[in-house]
Structure formats: structure tokens, C-alpha cells
Amino acid sequence: MKFIDEYQDSKLAKGLAGRIAGRSTKPVRLMEFCGGHTHAILRYGIRQLVPKTVEMRSGPGCPVCVTATADLDKSIALAHLPEVIITTFGDMMRVPGSYSSLQQAKAEGADIRIVYSTTDAVEIAKANPEKSVIFIGIGFETTAPTIAASIIKAQQEKIENFQVLSLNKLTPPVMKALLGLGEVKLDGIICPGHVSVIIGSYPYKFIPQNYGVACVISGFEPLDILLCIDKLVEQFENGQPRVEIAYLRGVKPEGNRKALQLMEEVFETGEANWRGIGIVPQSGLKIKRKYECFDAEKAFSGLLRFARNDKPVREPKECRCGDVIRGAATPLECKLFRRVCTPESPVGPCMVSSEGACAAYYQFCG
Amino acid sequence: MNNSYLSFHDRARKNEVILLAHGSGGKLSHDLVEKKFLPFLANPVLNKLDDSAIFEASGHLAFTTDSYVVNPIFFPGGDIGKLAVCGTVNDLAMSGATPLYLSLSAIIEEGFPLGELEQIMQSIKATTEEAEVKIITGDTKVVNRGQADKIFINTSGIGIIPPGIDIAGANAKTGDKVILSGTIGDHGIAIMSQREGLKFSIPIGSDCCPLSKLVSEMLDASPIIHCLRDPTRGGLATTLNEFARQSNVGIVIEEDKVPIKEGVRAACELLGFDPIYVANEGKLVAIVDPCEAEKVLVRMRQNKYGKDAAIIGEVVNDHPRRVIMKTKLGPSRIVDMLSGELLPRIC
Ligand code: SF4
């Protein structure tokens, strides 16, 4: 476990920062896809270390943040159904939906439990055979394999009261959508470390090929990130964008076969609704027919239609989470930031989640 | 009738679990107190079993209370019983008091295994002996299944503050040194590692321990200790912010001076936690006059609960009410209080 200290060594950091400064001759705009990267970049003051020519934008890689308000509303509606237990990651509790939040639904009497993983949800289902236990499945390729494994386990053990509302999303398709929008011109992407452990480096190939944007996969230690920035700047300056792994201790080009097989077994791709971006084709994971009795969307479709009144979806007013997620604005450009919107009383999800850009700016940019 | 129902009653018949009747005030209640509590706690004041404990005390008294609802109740390095004694003993110690007496009140869920209760009482006994405190009054309630989660414990405590000691969160002065008694995050990570679905095999035990002796040795080394606090929930960051706000001063700490175990650091890395926000149950932060700091530090290191003690920073005139940390990479950053709950990252 010694490696972590090595990666935080300040001399190495200064050396790397110097190398980046030496390389960088013209303005370059990079996006860190992942909320974990945003957090580390601000926490270690990496923006202060890199030269002025390097501009950094935060991207959509915060699972709670990208969950669409409509999907939140659906989760809240499910929570209000009788004989239902909702299980969810803690961050989801406080995200405001159109009219309520899971936290509020809980206060009103809904049975909602925070879990640390899908495995917990399966255990809760086993312990409460008379209730339906629904797991709100959010996250990217990192959480999907465990969710798939839980569904397989539920089938093997005949735990029929376990369902998943699959809101899981995929990384490369949304990158494609963002680049396709062309709203923010990017020169390089700091690709997510943990996601890439699962999917490998091949799925990013289309990015340099079709969009001429450099892609480097990074770990989460500050030196990993600096090394990644160095490689991105190098590619940009040479005019030869490609996919590189700067996180060799974690990522293999082909990814994690076993995890991918699990996902393949349970899920198929379908459209997903992203906050700030909208419907992106092929960017969501839907539960296959074979496992449809574990699909909350199907199991409760009738009841949901019945429970949902026709109130329209409402986004929090003046909250710029959508822009922040697309990298089109920084949290500092939001009028509500720090004045109205704080981690104690968040207006949008980017302030709720520890992976959200607004929360990171709040904590580290005083 | 299903199996678990049968086995529940079978076990109950063999007196192996707590029954509602154990809390009824009747014979079973008496049995419970006599067989499961008194043998572990016996002392002349408690043994009288009167409505109140009667004792002599004079001088500057400190009085505190806390409730313990930890889940899981047994964790590496401790259990809810040890925690309930240490927590209150440490709260007393942090005001410079020598802990004397505790109360102990347990709310137990029907069906709770008596064997586990015994284990908890055993560890309460060991901890009170180590901390040299006596439990002189207590109470037990049994509630229906589902109305409590296994067992909740409340302890209150009384201690005496020796003359000449003035410790308070508002006492920090510019130039004072910040001393931390050892590695941070052990307790929080030990608890986290036991949570269903997160189980990882890092051999980290909770640091849960009574700090009263360490404090009395520190005060022996120098009575000019301005602030003392144990950074429990909210971690080191929250305690330092409390000092900065209460004393209206700035505090600067250096990241690489803060002791932390490799396993804790790796677990934090995995979960996306910042160790300065992770809970401790056997650590203290002291703000000490700069001329006395070295003396106090040397003495702390002689105690097993202070062997990794280090000066991690100082109190400054600049940025009042703010805590700044010089990071390992060089740049400084603001360290705020913990807001909300510490939750593992999702991705
Ligand atoms: S600061 Fe708050 S309101 Fe503004 S974009 Fe972020 S979450 Fe939304």
C-alpha cells in the first residue's frame, strides 16, 4: 500500500508541473469527465500548479448529478407505493425532485433505506419477503456489474421481491453526445479511472479518430492526474491525439472481462435521460427480458401510471447544474452558488453529491 | 409456523435471549440485573440498588452525557459497551476532569441474545477498570422487536477538575501549537469495513480507548493546555474548525504531519473519503502554549495512547475562523467542517 505516498510527493508534482509548463505553448482546454477527478483536482490545488495555458472544465461524471429530475420523480412515486421498500445510495436522498425528494418522502412515511451497495438491498429483500424491495440503480459502468450480479443472485436464490430501477448510464455514448453538441470545444479528455478499469481503453477510440480529441485515462491520485495532463498536453502540442492509459496499475486495454460479461448477461443498451443533456441513445442500461421480473420499471409500470398525477417535471429555478454537467459553465457562474445553494440546503444535485462539481467548488474554493 | 419463529421461542425458553418480561420490573428483571449487570459492575455504591446513587464530591465538577447507537455493535477493536464508557470518560477528560462516576442505561430490543449482552458487559467492566471509573447507577428497558436496533446505551459521567486548569474551545491563542495524539480515521474505517456490501479486508481496528490517563499525564507535564477535544464524528477537520470559530483565530496544519495508517489511507482512497473527516474514538487534539508544546508532546509519546503524537500545525493571526491545510503537493486549501454525512463515492 506504499504507492499512495509516492503518488503524493510534492517534488514529483513540481517536476511534472514544470514539464507541462515547458510543453504547453498554446491554450488547451481539457475536461475531466469524472466527479472524482474534479474533487481531487480542487482538493490538491492542481489548477494552481498547471500553467495558465491549460484550462480545465468539469464534465458529467457524477452519477447522482446526471440523474434526470423525471427519473427522480419516478423514484419518489415508487417510494409512496404501499408495501414497498426503496433502497438507495445515500446521496440520492437529498436531491430535490420536481415537488419532493426521497428524504421528504421518507419523512412522510415512505420506507426508504440507505445502502452502501446492491448487496445490502438483496439482504433487505430476503429479510422482508412480504414487501417489494426496489433498488434505485444509478452509476456508470462501475456500479453496473455489481447490480447485474445482484440480479443474477436474486434469480438463483428465487428472491422474487427484489427489483431494480435501472437508471445506470454508459460513459462513451455520452462523451459522443457532448462532443456532437459542440457547445464546448475540447482538446483533451481526462478519462475516468474506475470506469476504465471495467471497460478498458478501446471504447474511447472513436474520440481521437472522429473528433480529434486526445484521451488519457487517469487514476485519482494527484500525481496520476498531473501525469495525465502532461500526456494530454503532449498529444495536443504534437497534433496527434490518441487514447493513452496513464493509470497502468489499474486499467488494462481490454478492461475487466468478468465484469463486462456480467453486464452483458443482464443488461442491454437503451436510451437514457441525462440531466442537462436530455435523451441520449444507447447510453443507458436496461434490464433484459430474461430478467424482467427484477425490472422495477416493468413490475410497477401499471401502478406507477396510476400513482403519478400529471404534474409536469420541474427543474430547480436558476440552478445551472445542466450547464455545469456539460462543462458549459463553472459553479462559480451560478448566481445561487454559496449564496442560496450550499451543501446544507442544496438547490441542485451538483451541490448534494460528494462527486458533484458544485460541492467540490464549495468545499475547496473559498 | 415457520422455523425462525420456533427457534426464537426455543432459544427464549433456554433463557438465551432478552424477553419483554425482562423489562417488566418483575422477577425476570431482577434476575437480569443480578446475573447480567451486577457481576460486572459491582461496587459499594451500586450494590445498594437504591433509587439514587449517593456519593460525596466537591470542587469544580464536570458533568456530561451521550447515547450510543452504533451499528454494528461489535466491530474490530471494540464494541458498543467499550464505546459507551470511553465516549463519556473522554468527554470528561477533554475538560481536564478526572472521571469518577458513570451512569449506564441500556435500551434492549426483545430477542437480543443474552450471550452478546454478557460480552458487552464484560467489555464495559474491562474499560471502567482501565479508566478507573465506577458505574454507580443504571437502568434497563426492553422494547418490542423493531422498536430499537439490538441495543442502545446511554452513559452520563461526573468528574472533578483539578484546581488551576482552564480548558475551553475558546482559549486558543496566536502562536499556540496544535498537537494530535495519533493516527486519524481508524474508528470510522473499522466501522465502515464491517458494513454489509462494503466488507473489505483491511485489518484496521477501532482506536476506541479511554484517554483520561493520557490527559492527566499531559496536564502533569504542563497545566498550560488551552484547548482539548476528541475528534469523534466529523473528524479532525470539524474539531479544528470548532476551535478556530470558538477562539476567533486561524489554524494552519500541514497535511504530511498528520499521522495516518497506510490501511486507513488506502481505504479512504477506495471509498473517496477525506481522512480528516473520518471519526476517531481514541484520539485528542490539544492546543498548547508554544513554550510548553515540546514538553507535553514528549510526555504524550510515553503513553501507549499517545505514542504517535505529533505537532501538526499552529494557531495564527491570519484568516480568523478558518482552517487552512498545506497539502502535500504544495498548494494550500481551506478545510471546512463536515457538512452532511460521510458517504462512500458511488463511482
Ligand atoms: S450551485 Fe447549486 S443551484 Fe447552482 S448549479 Fe450548482 S447545484 Fe445548481
PDB file of C-alpha atoms in Angstrom, chain B residues 150-337:
ATOM      1  CA  LYS B 150     -30.462  -4.530  19.112  1.00  0.00           C
ATOM      2  CA  ILE B 151     -29.171  -2.375  21.957  1.00  0.00           C
ATOM      3  CA  PHE B 152     -28.809   1.332  22.693  1.00  0.00           C
ATOM      4  CA  ILE B 153     -26.711   2.529  25.601  1.00  0.00           C
ATOM      5  CA  ASN B 154     -26.632   5.879  27.336  1.00  0.00           C
ATOM      6  CA  THR B 155     -23.927   6.872  29.791  1.00  0.00           C
ATOM      7  CA  SER B 156     -23.567  10.040  31.837  1.00  0.00           C
ATOM      8  CA  GLY B 157     -20.490  10.899  33.817  1.00  0.00           C
ATOM      9  CA  ILE B 158     -19.188  13.117  36.571  1.00  0.00           C
ATOM     10  CA  GLY B 159     -15.584  14.138  37.071  1.00  0.00           C
ATOM     11  CA  ILE B 160     -13.559  16.586  39.113  1.00  0.00           C
ATOM     12  CA  ILE B 161     -11.454  19.308  37.513  1.00  0.00           C
ATOM     13  CA  PRO B 162      -8.235  19.903  39.459  1.00  0.00           C
ATOM     14  CA  PRO B 163      -7.615  23.491  40.571  1.00  0.00           C
ATOM     15  CA  GLY B 164      -5.750  25.764  38.131  1.00  0.00           C
ATOM     16  CA  ILE B 165      -6.953  24.011  34.990  1.00  0.00           C
ATOM     17  CA  ASP B 166      -8.788  26.108  32.415  1.00  0.00           C
ATOM     18  CA  ILE B 167      -9.511  24.221  29.223  1.00  0.00           C
ATOM     19  CA  ALA B 168     -12.081  25.513  26.737  1.00  0.00           C
ATOM     20  CA  GLY B 169     -12.608  25.691  22.992  1.00  0.00           C
ATOM     21  CA  ALA B 170     -12.388  29.493  23.170  1.00  0.00           C
ATOM     22  CA  ASN B 171      -8.899  29.552  24.717  1.00  0.00           C
ATOM     23  CA  ALA B 172      -6.681  29.139  21.628  1.00  0.00           C
ATOM     24  CA  LYS B 173      -4.138  31.950  21.172  1.00  0.00           C
ATOM     25  CA  THR B 174      -1.976  33.020  18.254  1.00  0.00           C
ATOM     26  CA  GLY B 175       1.287  31.083  18.261  1.00  0.00           C
ATOM     27  CA  ASP B 176      -0.141  28.054  20.101  1.00  0.00           C
ATOM     28  CA  LYS B 177       0.812  24.649  18.724  1.00  0.00           C
ATOM     29  CA  VAL B 178      -1.712  22.064  17.570  1.00  0.00           C
ATOM     30  CA  ILE B 179      -0.921  18.562  18.848  1.00  0.00           C
ATOM     31  CA  LEU B 180      -2.677  15.433  17.611  1.00  0.00           C
ATOM     32  CA  SER B 181      -2.346  12.315  19.771  1.00  0.00           C
ATOM     33  CA  GLY B 182      -2.061   9.732  16.984  1.00  0.00           C
ATOM     34  CA  THR B 183      -3.297   8.351  13.682  1.00  0.00           C
ATOM     35  CA  ILE B 184      -6.646   9.544  12.351  1.00  0.00           C
ATOM     36  CA  GLY B 185      -9.619   7.726  10.878  1.00  0.00           C
ATOM     37  CA  ASP B 186      -9.124   4.312  12.490  1.00  0.00           C
ATOM     38  CA  HIS B 187     -12.549   4.097  14.130  1.00  0.00           C
ATOM     39  CA  GLY B 188     -14.570   5.325  11.167  1.00  0.00           C
ATOM     40  CA  ILE B 189     -12.827   2.965   8.769  1.00  0.00           C
ATOM     41  CA  ALA B 190     -13.099  -0.001  11.180  1.00  0.00           C
ATOM     42  CA  ILE B 191     -16.869   0.551  11.372  1.00  0.00           C
ATOM     43  CA  MET B 192     -17.196   1.136   7.629  1.00  0.00           C
ATOM     44  CA  SER B 193     -15.267  -2.029   6.844  1.00  0.00           C
ATOM     45  CA  GLN B 194     -17.935  -4.062   8.650  1.00  0.00           C
ATOM     46  CA  ARG B 195     -20.898  -2.608   6.793  1.00  0.00           C
ATOM     47  CA  GLU B 196     -22.699  -5.056   4.588  1.00  0.00           C
ATOM     48  CA  GLY B 197     -21.718  -4.665   0.987  1.00  0.00           C
ATOM     49  CA  LEU B 198     -18.515  -2.821   1.757  1.00  0.00           C
ATOM     50  CA  LYS B 199     -16.661  -5.564   3.546  1.00  0.00           C
ATOM     51  CA  PHE B 200     -13.041  -5.146   2.682  1.00  0.00           C
ATOM     52  CA  SER B 201     -10.236  -6.980   4.322  1.00  0.00           C
ATOM     53  CA  ILE B 202      -8.096  -4.230   5.727  1.00  0.00           C
ATOM     54  CA  PRO B 203      -7.024  -5.150   9.236  1.00  0.00           C
ATOM     55  CA  ILE B 204      -7.937  -1.822  10.803  1.00  0.00           C
ATOM     56  CA  GLY B 205      -9.222  -1.848  14.371  1.00  0.00           C
ATOM     57  CA  SER B 206     -11.084   0.982  16.048  1.00  0.00           C
ATOM     58  CA  ASP B 207      -8.909   3.218  18.189  1.00  0.00           C
ATOM     59  CA  CYS B 208     -11.636   3.316  20.862  1.00  0.00           C
ATOM     60  CA  CYS B 209      -9.911   3.804  24.248  1.00  0.00           C
ATOM     61  CA  PRO B 210     -10.162   5.853  27.433  1.00  0.00           C
ATOM     62  CA  LEU B 211      -7.959   8.926  27.249  1.00  0.00           C
ATOM     63  CA  SER B 212      -8.262  10.120  30.851  1.00  0.00           C
ATOM     64  CA  LYS B 213      -4.816   8.911  31.918  1.00  0.00           C
ATOM     65  CA  LEU B 214      -3.172  10.446  28.868  1.00  0.00           C
ATOM     66  CA  VAL B 215      -4.833  13.766  29.693  1.00  0.00           C
ATOM     67  CA  SER B 216      -3.798  13.695  33.323  1.00  0.00           C
ATOM     68  CA  GLU B 217      -0.214  12.997  32.284  1.00  0.00           C
ATOM     69  CA  MET B 218      -0.345  15.867  29.798  1.00  0.00           C
ATOM     70  CA  LEU B 219      -1.640  18.208  32.483  1.00  0.00           C
ATOM     71  CA  ASP B 220       1.093  16.936  34.718  1.00  0.00           C
ATOM     72  CA  ALA B 221       3.669  17.886  32.089  1.00  0.00           C
ATOM     73  CA  SER B 222       2.147  21.337  31.704  1.00  0.00           C
ATOM     74  CA  PRO B 223      -1.037  22.874  33.036  1.00  0.00           C
ATOM     75  CA  ILE B 224      -0.987  25.442  30.197  1.00  0.00           C
ATOM     76  CA  ILE B 225      -3.107  23.421  27.812  1.00  0.00           C
ATOM     77  CA  HIS B 226      -5.591  25.799  26.231  1.00  0.00           C
ATOM     78  CA  CYS B 227      -7.978  23.525  24.335  1.00  0.00           C
ATOM     79  CA  LEU B 228      -8.605  19.791  24.294  1.00  0.00           C
ATOM     80  CA  ARG B 229     -11.140  17.856  22.268  1.00  0.00           C
ATOM     81  CA  ASP B 230     -11.566  14.357  20.946  1.00  0.00           C
ATOM     82  CA  PRO B 231     -12.261  14.466  17.211  1.00  0.00           C
ATOM     83  CA  THR B 232     -15.097  11.938  17.049  1.00  0.00           C
ATOM     84  CA  ARG B 233     -17.830  12.364  14.427  1.00  0.00           C
ATOM     85  CA  GLY B 234     -16.817  14.928  11.843  1.00  0.00           C
ATOM     86  CA  GLY B 235     -13.163  14.061  12.409  1.00  0.00           C
ATOM     87  CA  LEU B 236     -10.105  16.230  12.826  1.00  0.00           C
ATOM     88  CA  ALA B 237     -11.368  18.857  10.374  1.00  0.00           C
ATOM     89  CA  THR B 238     -14.515  19.529  12.356  1.00  0.00           C
ATOM     90  CA  THR B 239     -12.699  19.799  15.705  1.00  0.00           C
ATOM     91  CA  LEU B 240     -10.158  22.260  14.312  1.00  0.00           C
ATOM     92  CA  ASN B 241     -12.939  24.366  12.822  1.00  0.00           C
ATOM     93  CA  GLU B 242     -14.717  24.409  16.162  1.00  0.00           C
ATOM     94  CA  PHE B 243     -11.569  25.711  17.853  1.00  0.00           C
ATOM     95  CA  ALA B 244     -10.998  28.335  15.147  1.00  0.00           C
ATOM     96  CA  ARG B 245     -14.565  29.606  15.462  1.00  0.00           C
ATOM     97  CA  GLN B 246     -14.823  29.487  19.239  1.00  0.00           C
ATOM     98  CA  SER B 247     -11.468  31.211  19.727  1.00  0.00           C
ATOM     99  CA  ASN B 248     -11.807  33.522  16.707  1.00  0.00           C
ATOM    100  CA  VAL B 249      -8.371  32.534  15.397  1.00  0.00           C
ATOM    101  CA  GLY B 250      -6.945  30.939  12.261  1.00  0.00           C
ATOM    102  CA  ILE B 251      -5.381  27.491  12.263  1.00  0.00           C
ATOM    103  CA  VAL B 252      -2.827  26.152   9.777  1.00  0.00           C
ATOM    104  CA  ILE B 253      -1.985  22.460   9.591  1.00  0.00           C
ATOM    105  CA  GLU B 254       0.384  20.545   7.357  1.00  0.00           C
ATOM    106  CA  GLU B 255      -1.024  17.512   5.608  1.00  0.00           C
ATOM    107  CA  ASP B 256       2.138  15.453   5.756  1.00  0.00           C
ATOM    108  CA  LYS B 257       2.488  15.948   9.522  1.00  0.00           C
ATOM    109  CA  VAL B 258      -0.882  14.325  10.210  1.00  0.00           C
ATOM    110  CA  PRO B 259      -0.269  10.698  11.202  1.00  0.00           C
ATOM    111  CA  ILE B 260      -2.365   8.172   9.323  1.00  0.00           C
ATOM    112  CA  LYS B 261      -2.122   4.418   8.908  1.00  0.00           C
ATOM    113  CA  GLU B 262      -1.474   3.133   5.397  1.00  0.00           C
ATOM    114  CA  GLY B 263      -4.515   0.865   5.570  1.00  0.00           C
ATOM    115  CA  VAL B 264      -6.764   3.756   6.556  1.00  0.00           C
ATOM    116  CA  ARG B 265      -5.363   5.883   3.790  1.00  0.00           C
ATOM    117  CA  ALA B 266      -5.910   3.131   1.235  1.00  0.00           C
ATOM    118  CA  ALA B 267      -9.473   2.533   2.449  1.00  0.00           C
ATOM    119  CA  CYS B 268     -10.208   6.265   2.258  1.00  0.00           C
ATOM    120  CA  GLU B 269      -8.819   6.297  -1.248  1.00  0.00           C
ATOM    121  CA  LEU B 270     -11.122   3.435  -2.192  1.00  0.00           C
ATOM    122  CA  LEU B 271     -14.220   4.983  -0.646  1.00  0.00           C
ATOM    123  CA  GLY B 272     -13.486   8.532  -1.724  1.00  0.00           C
ATOM    124  CA  PHE B 273     -13.215   9.786   1.862  1.00  0.00           C
ATOM    125  CA  ASP B 274     -11.000  12.523   3.152  1.00  0.00           C
ATOM    126  CA  PRO B 275      -9.420  11.034   6.316  1.00  0.00           C
ATOM    127  CA  ILE B 276      -9.601  14.372   8.144  1.00  0.00           C
ATOM    128  CA  TYR B 277     -13.394  13.924   8.240  1.00  0.00           C
ATOM    129  CA  VAL B 278     -13.394  10.312   9.401  1.00  0.00           C
ATOM    130  CA  ALA B 279     -14.403   9.574  13.021  1.00  0.00           C
ATOM    131  CA  ASN B 280     -11.982   8.726  15.820  1.00  0.00           C
ATOM    132  CA  GLU B 281     -12.772   7.352  19.274  1.00  0.00           C
ATOM    133  CA  GLY B 282      -9.380   7.341  20.947  1.00  0.00           C
ATOM    134  CA  LYS B 283      -7.621  10.468  19.758  1.00  0.00           C
ATOM    135  CA  LEU B 284      -7.389  14.009  21.039  1.00  0.00           C
ATOM    136  CA  VAL B 285      -6.371  17.366  19.675  1.00  0.00           C
ATOM    137  CA  ALA B 286      -4.647  19.745  22.068  1.00  0.00           C
ATOM    138  CA  ILE B 287      -3.908  23.422  21.575  1.00  0.00           C
ATOM    139  CA  VAL B 288      -0.908  24.180  23.732  1.00  0.00           C
ATOM    140  CA  ASP B 289       1.231  27.185  24.601  1.00  0.00           C
ATOM    141  CA  PRO B 290       4.227  27.122  22.197  1.00  0.00           C
ATOM    142  CA  CYS B 291       6.791  27.055  25.016  1.00  0.00           C
ATOM    143  CA  GLU B 292       5.125  24.044  26.592  1.00  0.00           C
ATOM    144  CA  ALA B 293       4.306  22.062  23.446  1.00  0.00           C
ATOM    145  CA  GLU B 294       7.524  20.057  23.271  1.00  0.00           C
ATOM    146  CA  LYS B 295       7.233  19.039  26.931  1.00  0.00           C
ATOM    147  CA  VAL B 296       3.647  17.922  26.502  1.00  0.00           C
ATOM    148  CA  LEU B 297       4.481  16.044  23.312  1.00  0.00           C
ATOM    149  CA  VAL B 298       7.348  14.112  24.900  1.00  0.00           C
ATOM    150  CA  ARG B 299       5.121  13.081  27.786  1.00  0.00           C
ATOM    151  CA  MET B 300       2.305  12.046  25.437  1.00  0.00           C
ATOM    152  CA  ARG B 301       4.601   9.765  23.481  1.00  0.00           C
ATOM    153  CA  GLN B 302       5.355   7.808  26.642  1.00  0.00           C
ATOM    154  CA  ASN B 303       1.696   6.803  26.923  1.00  0.00           C
ATOM    155  CA  LYS B 304       0.548   3.951  24.687  1.00  0.00           C
ATOM    156  CA  TYR B 305      -2.388   6.059  23.511  1.00  0.00           C
ATOM    157  CA  GLY B 306      -0.111   8.922  22.549  1.00  0.00           C
ATOM    158  CA  LYS B 307       2.882   7.156  21.059  1.00  0.00           C
ATOM    159  CA  ASP B 308       2.270   8.569  17.560  1.00  0.00           C
ATOM    160  CA  ALA B 309       1.518  12.083  18.819  1.00  0.00           C
ATOM    161  CA  ALA B 310       2.732  14.901  16.599  1.00  0.00           C
ATOM    162  CA  ILE B 311       2.625  18.665  16.294  1.00  0.00           C
ATOM    163  CA  ILE B 312       0.580  19.138  13.146  1.00  0.00           C
ATOM    164  CA  GLY B 313       0.229  22.884  12.954  1.00  0.00           C
ATOM    165  CA  GLU B 314      -0.307  26.142  14.774  1.00  0.00           C
ATOM    166  CA  VAL B 315      -2.699  28.904  15.628  1.00  0.00           C
ATOM    167  CA  VAL B 316      -2.274  32.053  13.525  1.00  0.00           C
ATOM    168  CA  ASN B 317      -3.475  35.619  13.361  1.00  0.00           C
ATOM    169  CA  ASP B 318      -4.469  35.490   9.686  1.00  0.00           C
ATOM    170  CA  HIS B 319      -7.761  34.188   8.349  1.00  0.00           C
ATOM    171  CA  PRO B 320      -9.668  34.121  11.665  1.00  0.00           C
ATOM    172  CA  ARG B 321     -12.249  31.337  11.983  1.00  0.00           C
ATOM    173  CA  ARG B 322     -10.699  29.455   9.071  1.00  0.00           C
ATOM    174  CA  VAL B 323      -8.609  26.302   8.976  1.00  0.00           C
ATOM    175  CA  ILE B 324      -6.041  26.036   6.175  1.00  0.00           C
ATOM    176  CA  MET B 325      -4.113  22.933   5.234  1.00  0.00           C
ATOM    177  CA  LYS B 326      -0.844  22.942   3.337  1.00  0.00           C
ATOM    178  CA  THR B 327      -1.299  19.959   1.027  1.00  0.00           C
ATOM    179  CA  LYS B 328       1.428  17.502   0.195  1.00  0.00           C
ATOM    180  CA  LEU B 329       1.699  18.910  -3.285  1.00  0.00           C
ATOM    181  CA  GLY B 330       2.407  22.396  -2.009  1.00  0.00           C
ATOM    182  CA  PRO B 331      -0.739  24.483  -2.568  1.00  0.00           C
ATOM    183  CA  SER B 332      -2.868  25.294   0.478  1.00  0.00           C
ATOM    184  CA  ARG B 333      -6.559  24.682   0.762  1.00  0.00           C
ATOM    185  CA  ILE B 334      -9.406  25.546   3.052  1.00  0.00           C
ATOM    186  CA  VAL B 335     -10.552  22.824   5.404  1.00  0.00           C
ATOM    187  CA  ASP B 336     -14.226  23.251   6.174  1.00  0.00           C
ATOM    188  CA  MET B 337     -16.430  21.430   8.673  1.00  0.00           C
TER     189      MET B 337
END
